[in-house]
């Protein structure tokens, strides 16, 4: 239905133009027939020529976009009709101009007066031709008048439909533009959310570590130079890792592929090195099921990264246990620590990780008390990009 309507927007104006041109051609044809048939009737031919000039002047004026005012339109119509009546009285052949004249009457004179004047024009035609042609002089003009009225109002209905569909097409075009703008804004927001998660999960955590480590190094610089040197080594390693992550984020470069076990082990090593550089005892034990890869492995890594980051930054734990298991197509991730607990209100990092897990059809929960915290996630192993 929509396709039909949209097609009408382009085809209907052509049909309407064809009908208007057809009307003018009909007037010209009937005039030529009348003039040829009444060539010896000089007064009738003269009136026909005047009729043609008046008719052409009005239609040219109108077709150039100069709409008739009501007074001018009615005056022009009255002159055309008067010329037609005179031509018909002089030569009944011109009575057939009644058919296109009814169109002019209906176009220039609004309801309900238009049809009334059309009937009056028919009555004039009957009065002129009736005595000479009998029943034919009555029925012929009647058929022409009724047919003209039906065609005209059908034309008007078609014109209204064309305008309606044109308005719908314009509305649809505006809606498409608004939808495109909305989709663009949604895409920008989605990309911004993705980048904020990436930055938080990688660069922000690294910068946080660098800040804490440099503070610790400045305090121990004179007291324990050896400890300071070790701390600066961790700072350097963290800065290099952040630099690589920043390059990958900017260029879209995919890092070298590592197994999930290697990635989790590296996260545990970094956490231990950071705490050791800060002078705190900390160990992380990891158990990772084999065969987890693809998008599921990426999500598991983010859960472990966020869990260990919270452990070393907030819980002041001396030990963390990371357990990653897979049973069938279900993966479970648990990050447990023996610290003093974390805030019950999840921060930006936990909210971001929870969103990642839920987008993959999984769930994430945090249980925290004074004896420790457990970050637990459950998701499907057949996660798609």
PDB file of N, CA and C in Angstrom, residues 1-9 161 164-165 168 172:
ATOM      1  N   UNK A   1       0.831  -1.204   0.000  1.00  0.00           N
ATOM      2  CA  UNK A   1       0.000   0.000   0.000  1.00  0.00           C
ATOM      3  C   UNK A   1       0.866   1.255   0.000  1.00  0.00           C
ATOM      4  N   UNK A   2       1.918   1.235   0.832  1.00  0.00           N
ATOM      5  CA  UNK A   2       2.823   2.371   0.865  1.00  0.00           C
ATOM      6  C   UNK A   2       3.490   2.569  -0.491  1.00  0.00           C
ATOM      7  N   UNK A   3       3.914   1.440  -1.107  1.00  0.00           N
ATOM      8  CA  UNK A   3       4.582   1.547  -2.405  1.00  0.00           C
ATOM      9  C   UNK A   3       3.636   2.115  -3.446  1.00  0.00           C
ATOM     10  N   UNK A   4       2.368   1.685  -3.398  1.00  0.00           N
ATOM     11  CA  UNK A   4       1.382   2.217  -4.338  1.00  0.00           C
ATOM     12  C   UNK A   4       1.217   3.710  -4.132  1.00  0.00           C
ATOM     13  N   UNK A   5       1.128   4.118  -2.849  1.00  0.00           N
ATOM     14  CA  UNK A   5       0.964   5.532  -2.548  1.00  0.00           C
ATOM     15  C   UNK A   5       2.145   6.357  -3.013  1.00  0.00           C
ATOM     16  N   UNK A   6       3.356   5.853  -2.777  1.00  0.00           N
ATOM     17  CA  UNK A   6       4.540   6.586  -3.189  1.00  0.00           C
ATOM     18  C   UNK A   6       4.643   6.661  -4.704  1.00  0.00           C
ATOM     19  N   UNK A   7       4.212   5.623  -5.385  1.00  0.00           N
ATOM     20  CA  UNK A   7       4.221   5.660  -6.840  1.00  0.00           C
ATOM     21  C   UNK A   7       3.237   6.698  -7.344  1.00  0.00           C
ATOM     22  N   UNK A   8       2.088   6.824  -6.661  1.00  0.00           N
ATOM     23  CA  UNK A   8       1.093   7.807  -7.064  1.00  0.00           C
ATOM     24  C   UNK A   8       1.643   9.223  -6.982  1.00  0.00           C
ATOM     25  N   UNK A   9       2.598   9.460  -6.071  1.00  0.00           N
ATOM     26  CA  UNK A   9       3.150  10.794  -5.930  1.00  0.00           C
ATOM     27  C   UNK A   9       3.810  11.245  -7.223  1.00  0.00           C
ATOM     28  N   UNK A 161      -5.967  13.097  -3.628  1.00  0.00           N
ATOM     29  CA  UNK A 161      -5.142  11.933  -3.284  1.00  0.00           C
ATOM     30  C   UNK A 161      -3.672  12.194  -3.586  1.00  0.00           C
ATOM     31  N   UNK A 164      -2.348  14.395  -0.998  1.00  0.00           N
ATOM     32  CA  UNK A 164      -2.222  13.638   0.251  1.00  0.00           C
ATOM     33  C   UNK A 164      -0.964  12.772   0.244  1.00  0.00           C
ATOM     34  N   UNK A 165      -0.763  12.047  -0.852  1.00  0.00           N
ATOM     35  CA  UNK A 165       0.416  11.179  -0.921  1.00  0.00           C
ATOM     36  C   UNK A 165       1.701  11.989  -1.016  1.00  0.00           C
ATOM     37  N   UNK A 168       2.412  12.848   2.441  1.00  0.00           N
ATOM     38  CA  UNK A 168       2.935  11.669   3.140  1.00  0.00           C
ATOM     39  C   UNK A 168       4.384  11.406   2.764  1.00  0.00           C
ATOM     40  N   UNK A 172       7.417  11.305   5.213  1.00  0.00           N
ATOM     41  CA  UNK A 172       8.286  10.126   5.279  1.00  0.00           C
ATOM     42  C   UNK A 172       9.741  10.516   5.098  1.00  0.00           C
TER      43      UNK A 172
END
